[in-house]
Amino acid sequence: MMRTPFAWLLAVLLLLLPCSAVQAGQARSVQGKAVQRTLEQAEQLAGDPSSQAGDSVESPAQARQPVAEVEEAPDWQQDALDAGEVPDGPERVLSFDSTIQIQQDGSIEVTEDIRVLVKGIDIQRGIIREIPTIYQTGGRKVLVPIDRIKVEHNGEQVVFMKYALDNGIGLRIGSPYVYLENGVHQYSISYRVLRQIGRFDSWDELYWNVNGNAWEFDFDSISCTVVLPEDVPDVELRTEAYTGAFGSRGRDYAVEQLDARSVRFSTTRTLSTYEGLTVVVGFPKGIVADVPASQKFAWWMESNGGWAVALLLTLIVFLYFWISWLRVGRDPSEGLVMREERPLIGLNAAKLRWIWKLDIDDTLMSALILELAEKGALVISRGKGGSWKLKDGKRDRRMLEPEEKAFLDTLFRYGTESFSLDSDHSSTVRAARDAVEQSLSRQLHHVYYEMNPRQRGTGLVLACSAFIVWLMCLSTGLFFFDSADFFLFLLALVAISGTFYILMPAYNALGRAVLDRIHGFRLAMRGGEDSLGEYQYADEVLQQKYLPYAVALGVNLEWVLKLRKVSAAAGRSLSRPDWYAGRKDDYVYRNQFDYTSFGNVMPRSLARRYRSASHPPPPPPSSSSSSGGGWGGGSTSSGSWGSSSGSGFSSSSSSSSGGGYSGGGGGGGGGKGW
């Protein structure tokens, strides 16, 4: 009569006992089994009055877990526990078993069964499997598509998150809200991979990195079973494998041919972190269908389309510019150049430089100012801080050239009598420059040269359109590209467009003849041999009034040296120009005005000042500075395995002939816990 109350009392004590074992981090599945056995014995005692008082019953202390907290372990795990297969030691991969089924069309079906020991340290919610899909071969990127991805956890399909890596994909298995129980967990990952069969002259080959060399755990064992689409005689099957870190050629493996179409590789030692198994299976041609030519071209375009399309578009842009230049951009042939002792009638210094350069620059503006001063329309003096000051000479502007009149009208449009070339008047300085440019272009364009704006503009639009089309192709994923492709393509377009934009303006017959005479006048001002091989100085050009022309033609240094030499030989000194109102000691050497220094230094200083005056003054410094610290957000780990992962694509090179290594071939990647 005492056995039944004793059994119920035991059950009540088990329900009230705190789960101290769970708080200590022990596996609840094992404890639940012990509690279940205790309850079954208690029920037997309660239902069997004939049982002897001496029958053994487990004490409450042996159960160590309340019945309310008991969770049954999965059948596969419980069987392993009953067999005593749960190992001790740190978290690691207990086994990595891969099955690769080679299909007739050349694709492969991969199934990875991964058993891991979970202790809640690095593996808390699940594991991450990283699989490369982009490889480098021959210096180019190769895409190996992966699809039909399925994931199971402990025999049941689970949801996973797929995300992109720099050279592949990552599979984050598990829920961020569910923590795994400590113990052994099994993951099964299956997927299909294309473009993994290496094609050689006399055989085909699978060169596969089974687990990858970027795992953050040790491996107790790794195995790989390769299944061919049909039977292959033993003598025609080539097998090889490599173990160890990336680049190693370790031979710690065993190989077994299971049947006429299956071969199994397995490691013979535990592998440490970042070590892996790479297998090679070579088989006769014809087992796997050959790749159609259209598919080969599609794959080639996928890997090389970036530079190929860029090259094609660059060639189109170049051909347009080149054909346009041949039609309208070529200058007439150079004529006979002979010394011209006088400037051409109707062409002042500014016009000579414009026709020579077909553009406006600071030197042209300096020559224009000097010529206005020579004509009495300006008085030049030095201002404070080394700036130049221009004073209206009050000359009748109707006698001036159109560009000269436009310049003075812009500078003194508000009735002022003087103007300083400094950054405080930058808008006025730029406006004067623009007025001169517009005036010269109206006078000389179509008379001496053609700018060919339609061809220039169309070429620039074509270059921009080519770059946009290339970017659109990239955005649709039609092909890969390297950063070098991007910058080389952009540089090529800029170089071609810029070169032909400069070359496209062309002289007409009159312009070519005038240009030859400009070269002759420049030759006379600097001295030298003409087209007939004669060499002599032309004294006619050695006059102070020709200083603006010397500046415009870029020979003012040689010109003033010759001018001083001729003046000294004639016994006359060079006086200060009437239009220069600088300080009395400016450009004075040994109590004489140094026209050599004046004619060389002053125009260059005037050009520099004009250039700096065309830019607005810098803003005043702020009393408080901002640190500029935008949010940086910490670096997000993408799970990329870097160069040590052994994910290099090497199917194009034979590995069964002795050229392989651990980490080579397709597959690879790595994994970790999270």
PDB file of C-alpha atoms in Angstrom, residues 464-623:
ATOM      1  CA  CYS A 464      29.315  60.501 -73.813  1.00  0.00           C
ATOM      2  CA  SER A 465      26.678  58.212 -75.318  1.00  0.00           C
ATOM      3  CA  ALA A 466      29.218  55.404 -75.685  1.00  0.00           C
ATOM      4  CA  PHE A 467      30.123  55.661 -72.025  1.00  0.00           C
ATOM      5  CA  ILE A 468      26.458  55.697 -70.973  1.00  0.00           C
ATOM      6  CA  VAL A 469      25.704  52.634 -73.122  1.00  0.00           C
ATOM      7  CA  TRP A 470      28.634  50.812 -71.535  1.00  0.00           C
ATOM      8  CA  LEU A 471      27.400  51.644 -68.043  1.00  0.00           C
ATOM      9  CA  MET A 472      23.906  50.446 -68.937  1.00  0.00           C
ATOM     10  CA  CYS A 473      25.337  47.132 -70.122  1.00  0.00           C
ATOM     11  CA  LEU A 474      27.135  46.794 -66.802  1.00  0.00           C
ATOM     12  CA  SER A 475      24.008  47.591 -64.817  1.00  0.00           C
ATOM     13  CA  THR A 476      22.087  44.808 -66.578  1.00  0.00           C
ATOM     14  CA  GLY A 477      24.815  42.289 -65.697  1.00  0.00           C
ATOM     15  CA  LEU A 478      25.641  41.358 -69.282  1.00  0.00           C
ATOM     16  CA  PHE A 479      29.342  41.090 -68.491  1.00  0.00           C
ATOM     17  CA  PHE A 480      31.966  41.662 -65.860  1.00  0.00           C
ATOM     18  CA  PHE A 481      34.393  44.523 -65.714  1.00  0.00           C
ATOM     19  CA  ASP A 482      37.426  45.392 -63.664  1.00  0.00           C
ATOM     20  CA  SER A 483      38.130  48.819 -62.252  1.00  0.00           C
ATOM     21  CA  ALA A 484      40.981  48.982 -64.757  1.00  0.00           C
ATOM     22  CA  ASP A 485      38.440  48.552 -67.592  1.00  0.00           C
ATOM     23  CA  PHE A 486      36.420  51.466 -66.259  1.00  0.00           C
ATOM     24  CA  PHE A 487      39.325  53.896 -65.970  1.00  0.00           C
ATOM     25  CA  LEU A 488      41.019  52.813 -69.204  1.00  0.00           C
ATOM     26  CA  PHE A 489      37.780  53.210 -71.157  1.00  0.00           C
ATOM     27  CA  LEU A 490      37.093  56.601 -69.621  1.00  0.00           C
ATOM     28  CA  LEU A 491      40.689  57.706 -70.213  1.00  0.00           C
ATOM     29  CA  ALA A 492      40.567  56.546 -73.845  1.00  0.00           C
ATOM     30  CA  LEU A 493      37.351  58.476 -74.519  1.00  0.00           C
ATOM     31  CA  VAL A 494      38.699  61.618 -72.868  1.00  0.00           C
ATOM     32  CA  ALA A 495      42.016  61.368 -74.732  1.00  0.00           C
ATOM     33  CA  ILE A 496      40.404  60.810 -78.142  1.00  0.00           C
ATOM     34  CA  SER A 497      37.750  63.487 -77.670  1.00  0.00           C
ATOM     35  CA  GLY A 498      40.205  66.025 -76.289  1.00  0.00           C
ATOM     36  CA  THR A 499      42.784  65.425 -79.017  1.00  0.00           C
ATOM     37  CA  PHE A 500      40.356  65.727 -81.913  1.00  0.00           C
ATOM     38  CA  TYR A 501      38.536  68.625 -80.252  1.00  0.00           C
ATOM     39  CA  ILE A 502      41.827  70.511 -80.450  1.00  0.00           C
ATOM     40  CA  LEU A 503      42.701  69.261 -83.934  1.00  0.00           C
ATOM     41  CA  MET A 504      39.283  69.764 -85.531  1.00  0.00           C
ATOM     42  CA  PRO A 505      39.567  73.549 -86.174  1.00  0.00           C
ATOM     43  CA  ALA A 506      41.306  74.043 -89.512  1.00  0.00           C
ATOM     44  CA  TYR A 507      42.718  76.948 -91.507  1.00  0.00           C
ATOM     45  CA  ASN A 508      41.390  77.697 -94.929  1.00  0.00           C
ATOM     46  CA  ALA A 509      43.676  78.693 -97.797  1.00  0.00           C
ATOM     47  CA  LEU A 510      43.789  82.361 -96.748  1.00  0.00           C
ATOM     48  CA  GLY A 511      44.353  81.449 -93.136  1.00  0.00           C
ATOM     49  CA  ARG A 512      47.219  79.123 -94.054  1.00  0.00           C
ATOM     50  CA  ALA A 513      48.896  81.892 -96.076  1.00  0.00           C
ATOM     51  CA  VAL A 514      48.461  84.387 -93.237  1.00  0.00           C
ATOM     52  CA  LEU A 515      49.796  81.864 -90.747  1.00  0.00           C
ATOM     53  CA  ASP A 516      52.910  81.389 -92.879  1.00  0.00           C
ATOM     54  CA  ARG A 517      53.465  85.149 -92.871  1.00  0.00           C
ATOM     55  CA  ILE A 518      52.938  85.252 -89.091  1.00  0.00           C
ATOM     56  CA  HIS A 519      55.696  82.649 -88.744  1.00  0.00           C
ATOM     57  CA  GLY A 520      57.858  84.801 -90.989  1.00  0.00           C
ATOM     58  CA  PHE A 521      57.286  87.874 -88.829  1.00  0.00           C
ATOM     59  CA  ARG A 522      58.029  85.838 -85.702  1.00  0.00           C
ATOM     60  CA  LEU A 523      61.209  84.575 -87.362  1.00  0.00           C
ATOM     61  CA  ALA A 524      62.316  88.140 -88.055  1.00  0.00           C
ATOM     62  CA  MET A 525      61.706  89.169 -84.443  1.00  0.00           C
ATOM     63  CA  ARG A 526      63.748  86.363 -82.944  1.00  0.00           C
ATOM     64  CA  GLY A 527      66.296  85.794 -85.735  1.00  0.00           C
ATOM     65  CA  GLY A 528      66.971  82.485 -87.442  1.00  0.00           C
ATOM     66  CA  GLU A 529      66.971  80.618 -90.720  1.00  0.00           C
ATOM     67  CA  ASP A 530      64.016  80.922 -93.013  1.00  0.00           C
ATOM     68  CA  SER A 531      62.795  78.360 -95.530  1.00  0.00           C
ATOM     69  CA  LEU A 532      65.580  79.388 -97.913  1.00  0.00           C
ATOM     70  CA  GLY A 533      68.252  78.758 -95.278  1.00  0.00           C
ATOM     71  CA  GLU A 534      69.156  82.440 -94.894  1.00  0.00           C
ATOM     72  CA  TYR A 535      69.952  83.825 -91.470  1.00  0.00           C
ATOM     73  CA  GLN A 536      70.081  87.494 -90.574  1.00  0.00           C
ATOM     74  CA  TYR A 537      68.519  89.996 -88.216  1.00  0.00           C
ATOM     75  CA  ALA A 538      65.817  92.319 -89.423  1.00  0.00           C
ATOM     76  CA  ASP A 539      66.518  95.712 -87.868  1.00  0.00           C
ATOM     77  CA  GLU A 540      63.109  96.985 -88.921  1.00  0.00           C
ATOM     78  CA  VAL A 541      61.354  94.996 -86.187  1.00  0.00           C
ATOM     79  CA  LEU A 542      63.725  96.165 -83.442  1.00  0.00           C
ATOM     80  CA  GLN A 543      61.589  99.100 -82.388  1.00  0.00           C
ATOM     81  CA  GLN A 544      59.972  99.699 -79.030  1.00  0.00           C
ATOM     82  CA  LYS A 545      56.525  99.962 -80.591  1.00  0.00           C
ATOM     83  CA  TYR A 546      56.713  96.270 -81.525  1.00  0.00           C
ATOM     84  CA  LEU A 547      56.808  95.083 -77.892  1.00  0.00           C
ATOM     85  CA  PRO A 548      53.116  93.965 -78.001  1.00  0.00           C
ATOM     86  CA  TYR A 549      53.861  91.835 -81.082  1.00  0.00           C
ATOM     87  CA  ALA A 550      56.893  90.255 -79.408  1.00  0.00           C
ATOM     88  CA  VAL A 551      54.710  89.380 -76.406  1.00  0.00           C
ATOM     89  CA  ALA A 552      51.908  88.014 -78.611  1.00  0.00           C
ATOM     90  CA  LEU A 553      54.333  85.790 -80.523  1.00  0.00           C
ATOM     91  CA  GLY A 554      56.171  84.619 -77.389  1.00  0.00           C
ATOM     92  CA  VAL A 555      59.596  86.007 -78.364  1.00  0.00           C
ATOM     93  CA  ASN A 556      59.818  89.067 -76.104  1.00  0.00           C
ATOM     94  CA  LEU A 557      62.950  87.787 -74.310  1.00  0.00           C
ATOM     95  CA  GLU A 558      64.952  87.235 -77.494  1.00  0.00           C
ATOM     96  CA  TRP A 559      63.528  90.420 -78.991  1.00  0.00           C
ATOM     97  CA  VAL A 560      64.498  92.763 -76.124  1.00  0.00           C
ATOM     98  CA  LEU A 561      68.026  91.294 -75.982  1.00  0.00           C
ATOM     99  CA  LYS A 562      68.523  92.021 -79.668  1.00  0.00           C
ATOM    100  CA  LEU A 563      66.927  95.437 -79.258  1.00  0.00           C
ATOM    101  CA  ARG A 564      69.347  96.342 -76.477  1.00  0.00           C
ATOM    102  CA  LYS A 565      72.305  95.081 -78.533  1.00  0.00           C
ATOM    103  CA  VAL A 566      71.344  97.124 -81.592  1.00  0.00           C
ATOM    104  CA  SER A 567      70.608 100.216 -79.502  1.00  0.00           C
ATOM    105  CA  ALA A 568      73.960  99.985 -77.716  1.00  0.00           C
ATOM    106  CA  ALA A 569      75.770  99.613 -81.026  1.00  0.00           C
ATOM    107  CA  ALA A 570      74.003 102.726 -82.331  1.00  0.00           C
ATOM    108  CA  GLY A 571      74.872 104.677 -79.174  1.00  0.00           C
ATOM    109  CA  ARG A 572      71.300 105.330 -78.119  1.00  0.00           C
ATOM    110  CA  SER A 573      69.625 104.361 -74.850  1.00  0.00           C
ATOM    111  CA  LEU A 574      66.165 102.884 -74.418  1.00  0.00           C
ATOM    112  CA  SER A 575      63.895 105.250 -72.570  1.00  0.00           C
ATOM    113  CA  ARG A 576      60.910 104.612 -70.354  1.00  0.00           C
ATOM    114  CA  PRO A 577      57.737 104.331 -72.435  1.00  0.00           C
ATOM    115  CA  ASP A 578      55.389 107.282 -72.118  1.00  0.00           C
ATOM    116  CA  TRP A 579      52.503 104.994 -71.276  1.00  0.00           C
ATOM    117  CA  TYR A 580      54.199 103.483 -68.215  1.00  0.00           C
ATOM    118  CA  ALA A 581      53.569 105.480 -65.025  1.00  0.00           C
ATOM    119  CA  GLY A 582      55.300 103.288 -62.505  1.00  0.00           C
ATOM    120  CA  ARG A 583      57.618 104.358 -59.741  1.00  0.00           C
ATOM    121  CA  LYS A 584      60.758 106.170 -60.787  1.00  0.00           C
ATOM    122  CA  ASP A 585      62.998 103.357 -59.581  1.00  0.00           C
ATOM    123  CA  ASP A 586      61.028 100.653 -61.440  1.00  0.00           C
ATOM    124  CA  TYR A 587      63.232  98.761 -63.892  1.00  0.00           C
ATOM    125  CA  VAL A 588      66.181 101.098 -63.333  1.00  0.00           C
ATOM    126  CA  TYR A 589      69.707  99.696 -63.530  1.00  0.00           C
ATOM    127  CA  ARG A 590      72.795 101.891 -63.101  1.00  0.00           C
ATOM    128  CA  ASN A 591      70.704 105.032 -63.356  1.00  0.00           C
ATOM    129  CA  GLN A 592      69.298 103.908 -66.701  1.00  0.00           C
ATOM    130  CA  PHE A 593      65.955 102.418 -67.588  1.00  0.00           C
ATOM    131  CA  ASP A 594      66.420  98.667 -68.090  1.00  0.00           C
ATOM    132  CA  TYR A 595      64.168  98.026 -71.061  1.00  0.00           C
ATOM    133  CA  THR A 596      65.422  94.450 -71.277  1.00  0.00           C
ATOM    134  CA  SER A 597      64.031  93.592 -67.883  1.00  0.00           C
ATOM    135  CA  PHE A 598      60.966  95.714 -68.509  1.00  0.00           C
ATOM    136  CA  GLY A 599      60.148  94.079 -71.832  1.00  0.00           C
ATOM    137  CA  ASN A 600      60.621  90.575 -70.434  1.00  0.00           C
ATOM    138  CA  VAL A 601      59.335  90.743 -66.855  1.00  0.00           C
ATOM    139  CA  MET A 602      56.510  93.247 -67.088  1.00  0.00           C
ATOM    140  CA  PRO A 603      54.405  91.423 -69.719  1.00  0.00           C
ATOM    141  CA  ARG A 604      54.718  88.131 -67.854  1.00  0.00           C
ATOM    142  CA  SER A 605      53.787  89.796 -64.582  1.00  0.00           C
ATOM    143  CA  LEU A 606      50.862  91.484 -66.291  1.00  0.00           C
ATOM    144  CA  ALA A 607      49.656  88.131 -67.681  1.00  0.00           C
ATOM    145  CA  ARG A 608      49.928  86.450 -64.282  1.00  0.00           C
ATOM    146  CA  ARG A 609      48.056  89.267 -62.612  1.00  0.00           C
ATOM    147  CA  TYR A 610      45.357  89.148 -65.227  1.00  0.00           C
ATOM    148  CA  ARG A 611      44.970  85.406 -64.676  1.00  0.00           C
ATOM    149  CA  SER A 612      44.744  85.728 -60.886  1.00  0.00           C
ATOM    150  CA  ALA A 613      42.398  88.702 -61.191  1.00  0.00           C
ATOM    151  CA  SER A 614      39.947  86.588 -63.186  1.00  0.00           C
ATOM    152  CA  HIS A 615      39.282  84.449 -60.110  1.00  0.00           C
ATOM    153  CA  PRO A 616      37.254  85.685 -57.137  1.00  0.00           C
ATOM    154  CA  PRO A 617      39.052  86.177 -53.818  1.00  0.00           C
ATOM    155  CA  PRO A 618      38.991  83.244 -51.380  1.00  0.00           C
ATOM    156  CA  PRO A 619      36.365  83.388 -48.638  1.00  0.00           C
ATOM    157  CA  PRO A 620      37.521  84.615 -45.242  1.00  0.00           C
ATOM    158  CA  PRO A 621      38.424  81.909 -42.731  1.00  0.00           C
ATOM    159  CA  SER A 622      35.572  80.827 -40.497  1.00  0.00           C
ATOM    160  CA  SER A 623      35.828  81.471 -36.777  1.00  0.00           C
TER     161      SER A 623
END
